[in-house]
Each structure stands twice: as structure tokens, then as C-alpha cells.
Steps between C-alpha positions, in 0.01 A plus 500: 500500500210688340647452157547123566140467621365689203690266263344198673140605424351302210162607358493213244385227746167332478225659724713779662373668817411863415298782659200364308549170686479682835188699394335176400581338828347787694193510274452119531500544876201725476665843541525801283878548441450878457342517851795299637746738345319808616479359860873416514729704723732739306862416482715631784741760387864389533709764687827314483803707406741367247847541648697350212493583128541267217813521288455719198593197289317205648607154376200340323535131421419434137240238412659177377418455131411139573205617721283555194523138416440363847211253531448571873131563557397318187472144639120506452546584129762224452283253688213585272694427188667185621348194358443190712746235397276225376566249216299601203659269244508161664822509710691686237418870538408717798279804495694826525796366313646498150543134380651388172441144386765368256458181291579377155260576219193274471540352845162612621579829688176667381285192559626456860478870575138516381411192700651644818337838440159331481583303822595824673174666394298198619664498843464869547875593491457706183243769442411417134383850431851629572695236300623607157649244262704665236508256216772608251639176373210307343292427190142629452370156591708491819381849594143391454550195722639717782220752454244224556671409826518868596128555445422177698708588799480879490859618433623735230698424174690766312663433165700721268316629202155482671337819630818691402708341774877443447786400715654854490212628707556251784749680716307829456186326623681350796640838591150639489375230736789595740424872481131438559564253780305226326752217525372315806365155417578537129660190343659531156615206300742555208510235227778533400745729678723558191218688333524769775872535553829390348625246750840499337543876550597595859391860462158413355424226753619719786269782399215250470571349847509844652145582404379151600668527840297823566186314390579214749564745783158641443341157548500366144607153378664418174562152350692465179571201277825481314691254276832348576750502224370295203 
């Protein structure tokens, strides 16, 4: 029973009750905790006699290896990282999800996406300072047009070849956001998805999705544009 109780203790919860908590409660009540301790009655000596002895080989229940992965006691942390499900791209994409928009080339994916992003910023569903548009499939003129919109509405634009950024850095940056717990509220738009992973390769796309799933579980949102077969 003692072993089971000991295993149930979890020090990794938010705002745990400790001896420091008790001292603060006494101090906040206007008392000196040292005086309280000094005035307390000493413990009564136990004179009970043990009539039975434990076996020389007591059976100790081993901890289940799954215990180390249990989320019990971490609901506050999960709640903190869970994004409110609100539409941030018209009625197409929800916050806290990974959405891929497929369409044929030159059908207006980028134009519609930018229009809906601006609408989302205007109505307050998107924090423009946390939106990052990764423009990897465009001409210099097209990049400049998007940059003008970004500067007008306050979101970020990244493009390969500028400020030493390239697509190979992307997953490393996302992993850093995850490790530093900086995903909450961040919206990343990939234009286009094929620049970041090989959609025709199961192993490559699976590895990509695994990182993005961790990003989503931490409160991030990812929207990707992709071409159907030409």
C-alpha cells in the first residue's frame, strides 16, 4: 500500500502544495511560523509492539512502464496548449488543425488564401504577428506583391534565398518551437507543400506529418497549399 501510494505522487503538476505553501498560509494569517512550530506539542511516542514480522522476501509490485507516459495530472498543461477551434480561413480551416488545400495549378489557391487570411486578421480570428506565410513557389514580382500585403496587415512572409532561409530548415525550426513551447497561436501557411516534403513518398510525408502533429498538439495551426495532378 505504501509503495502504491508513493507511485501515485506526482510533483510535475502546476502549483503543487508544498511545505512552502503551508508556511505562506501561516505567514499570511499574521503568525510567525517558527513560533507556531515551537509552541506545538511534541509527537506522542508510539509504544505499540509489532507481533508479526514481514517476510524476508516481500513482494514489491513493479511500476508499469506505461506510467511514465501517463498524462494524469497534466490536464492544465494540455488545456493551455489546446487552441480554440475557430475558423481562421473562411469556413475552410480551423485553428489547431493541419489543413491541406488541393486544387489544379493556376486556379487561384494563393489568391483565395491571401484574401481569407486578410479577412481573418480583420475580424480578429488571426493574430497577424503570429502568422507566417512561407512563399516558396513564386516570382520576385509575386513575392513583392505578397510582401506589400504583409506589411499592410502585419503578418510575416518568408521566402527561400532571402535572409539565408531555405526549406531544409523548416522542420528544425518547428521542432524548436515545440521544445520551447512557443506553438500556441502560431499559424503557418506553406505555399506550396511539395517544396517541404515529397508527397509521393510515404516515408518522407509520414516523417513530415509526425513533426506537424506535435506542433498542432502544442496549439499551432498549419495550412498548406498543394497541386492536384497536372
